[in-house]
Amino acid sequence: MENEGSNIFLLILFGSLLTLLMAGFIVTMVLIHRSRQIKNKQKLESLKAEFEKTILNVEKEIQEETLNHVGRELHDNIGQLLSLTKLTLNSSKPEKIQEGRQLVNQVIKEVRNLSKDLNLDWVNAIDLEAFIKRELSKLEDLNFCQIEFKKTGQAEEVDQSKKLVLIRVIQECLNNVIKHAQPKKLVITLIQNPHLLAVHIEDDGVGFDTQKASNGSGMYNLQKRMQTIGGSISITSELGKGALVKLILPNSIA
């Protein structure tokens, strides 16, 4: 009878300990899960903040780039047109009056085009293909080098915020080509399909050491921006053999 009572006591004690262990395990798992939830939430908030910061910086840079472009156009293009208009209208020849009117109309057209550039509405209205052709057109006007544009796949909708970042990254890559590459030919290839968006920027210029480039802040900023929108950037180059930049945005097309 005494042994039976001892066994019951041990069973109760063992059951209590097992219950406490199970309760402790459950509480521990709940706390771990809660901790992970908090960390994931903080990570998402951090990514969201980084994304919003990137967008704000990109908008500011595009505006600055646009203002620089407008300034150059006012000085180099519209300024020359106005000077030519003044000389034409100062002439006493009747046929010069009509020529002057045509020049005034051209100036008005150029000013209207520039006014559209002064805000970011054009970013929402333009697709990537049109944007790339627009940037290449600027280089052609400067007789910078031989230009070629290629496209594969059909145009797809791109999230506006991601498109904004891509536009800025493309601009920066082209600026690097202008400043450093000294190419005879520049080729941009746009690849679009429901699963992938890619832009390849290839030149036959002087090339560079990619290891040194990867250590620079410019390359780091480009990588960071592509990562912010879920994409990547890769650069292949050798001294004297040009460079190939690949901007890749998987599953980014809505």
PDB file of N, CA and C in Angstrom, residues 44-58 159-162 165 225 227-230:
ATOM      1  N   LEU A  44      11.457  45.108 -42.076  1.00  0.00           N
ATOM      2  CA  LEU A  44      10.572  45.630 -43.118  1.00  0.00           C
ATOM      3  C   LEU A  44      10.473  47.148 -43.044  1.00  0.00           C
ATOM      4  N   GLU A  45      10.369  47.667 -41.824  1.00  0.00           N
ATOM      5  CA  GLU A  45      10.294  49.121 -41.649  1.00  0.00           C
ATOM      6  C   GLU A  45      11.586  49.783 -42.097  1.00  0.00           C
ATOM      7  N   SER A  46      12.721  49.109 -41.807  1.00  0.00           N
ATOM      8  CA  SER A  46      14.012  49.634 -42.223  1.00  0.00           C
ATOM      9  C   SER A  46      14.133  49.642 -43.746  1.00  0.00           C
ATOM     10  N   LEU A  47      13.690  48.547 -44.388  1.00  0.00           N
ATOM     11  CA  LEU A  47      13.724  48.465 -45.844  1.00  0.00           C
ATOM     12  C   LEU A  47      12.809  49.506 -46.473  1.00  0.00           C
ATOM     13  N   LYS A  48      11.634  49.697 -45.859  1.00  0.00           N
ATOM     14  CA  LYS A  48      10.694  50.698 -46.369  1.00  0.00           C
ATOM     15  C   LYS A  48      11.288  52.097 -46.259  1.00  0.00           C
ATOM     16  N   ALA A  49      11.910  52.375 -45.108  1.00  0.00           N
ATOM     17  CA  ALA A  49      12.536  53.689 -44.907  1.00  0.00           C
ATOM     18  C   ALA A  49      13.672  53.905 -45.900  1.00  0.00           C
ATOM     19  N   GLU A  50      14.476  52.845 -46.127  1.00  0.00           N
ATOM     20  CA  GLU A  50      15.586  52.936 -47.079  1.00  0.00           C
ATOM     21  C   GLU A  50      15.068  53.162 -48.498  1.00  0.00           C
ATOM     22  N   PHE A  51      13.985  52.469 -48.832  1.00  0.00           N
ATOM     23  CA  PHE A  51      13.377  52.618 -50.159  1.00  0.00           C
ATOM     24  C   PHE A  51      12.865  54.048 -50.358  1.00  0.00           C
ATOM     25  N   GLU A  52      12.146  54.564 -49.353  1.00  0.00           N
ATOM     26  CA  GLU A  52      11.614  55.918 -49.445  1.00  0.00           C
ATOM     27  C   GLU A  52      12.739  56.954 -49.528  1.00  0.00           C
ATOM     28  N   LYS A  53      13.817  56.718 -48.758  1.00  0.00           N
ATOM     29  CA  LYS A  53      14.967  57.616 -48.805  1.00  0.00           C
ATOM     30  C   LYS A  53      15.608  57.594 -50.189  1.00  0.00           C
ATOM     31  N   THR A  54      15.714  56.397 -50.753  1.00  0.00           N
ATOM     32  CA  THR A  54      16.292  56.263 -52.095  1.00  0.00           C
ATOM     33  C   THR A  54      15.461  57.014 -53.124  1.00  0.00           C
ATOM     34  N   ILE A  55      14.140  56.863 -53.050  1.00  0.00           N
ATOM     35  CA  ILE A  55      13.254  57.542 -53.994  1.00  0.00           C
ATOM     36  C   ILE A  55      13.402  59.054 -53.885  1.00  0.00           C
ATOM     37  N   LEU A  56      13.438  59.566 -52.648  1.00  0.00           N
ATOM     38  CA  LEU A  56      13.589  61.009 -52.449  1.00  0.00           C
ATOM     39  C   LEU A  56      14.911  61.509 -53.031  1.00  0.00           C
ATOM     40  N   ASN A  57      15.989  60.774 -52.771  1.00  0.00           N
ATOM     41  CA  ASN A  57      17.295  61.164 -53.301  1.00  0.00           C
ATOM     42  C   ASN A  57      17.314  61.119 -54.826  1.00  0.00           C
ATOM     43  N   VAL A  58      16.690  60.084 -55.374  1.00  0.00           N
ATOM     44  CA  VAL A  58      16.645  59.944 -56.831  1.00  0.00           C
ATOM     45  C   VAL A  58      15.858  61.093 -57.462  1.00  0.00           C
ATOM     46  N   ASP A 159       6.645  49.269 -62.256  1.00  0.00           N
ATOM     47  CA  ASP A 159       6.275  50.068 -61.091  1.00  0.00           C
ATOM     48  C   ASP A 159       6.969  51.429 -61.167  1.00  0.00           C
ATOM     49  N   GLN A 160       6.194  52.508 -60.937  1.00  0.00           N
ATOM     50  CA  GLN A 160       6.710  53.868 -61.129  1.00  0.00           C
ATOM     51  C   GLN A 160       7.936  54.151 -60.271  1.00  0.00           C
ATOM     52  N   SER A 161       7.914  53.732 -59.009  1.00  0.00           N
ATOM     53  CA  SER A 161       9.043  53.991 -58.122  1.00  0.00           C
ATOM     54  C   SER A 161      10.291  53.263 -58.601  1.00  0.00           C
ATOM     55  N   LYS A 162      10.117  52.012 -59.019  1.00  0.00           N
ATOM     56  CA  LYS A 162      11.259  51.251 -59.521  1.00  0.00           C
ATOM     57  C   LYS A 162      11.772  51.848 -60.824  1.00  0.00           C
ATOM     58  N   VAL A 165      14.011  54.827 -60.086  1.00  0.00           N
ATOM     59  CA  VAL A 165      15.362  54.440 -59.677  1.00  0.00           C
ATOM     60  C   VAL A 165      16.164  53.944 -60.888  1.00  0.00           C
ATOM     61  N   ARG A 225      21.252  51.035 -54.802  1.00  0.00           N
ATOM     62  CA  ARG A 225      19.978  51.443 -55.384  1.00  0.00           C
ATOM     63  C   ARG A 225      19.289  50.293 -56.114  1.00  0.00           C
ATOM     64  N   GLN A 227      19.698  47.149 -55.387  1.00  0.00           N
ATOM     65  CA  GLN A 227      19.243  46.232 -54.332  1.00  0.00           C
ATOM     66  C   GLN A 227      17.967  46.738 -53.678  1.00  0.00           C
ATOM     67  N   THR A 228      17.851  48.053 -53.534  1.00  0.00           N
ATOM     68  CA  THR A 228      16.676  48.643 -52.901  1.00  0.00           C
ATOM     69  C   THR A 228      15.397  48.289 -53.656  1.00  0.00           C
ATOM     70  N   ILE A 229      15.474  48.170 -54.983  1.00  0.00           N
ATOM     71  CA  ILE A 229      14.289  47.835 -55.780  1.00  0.00           C
ATOM     72  C   ILE A 229      14.262  46.354 -56.154  1.00  0.00           C
ATOM     73  N   GLY A 230      15.121  45.554 -55.487  1.00  0.00           N
ATOM     74  CA  GLY A 230      15.116  44.110 -55.711  1.00  0.00           C
ATOM     75  C   GLY A 230      15.910  43.668 -56.915  1.00  0.00           C
TER      76      GLY A 230
END
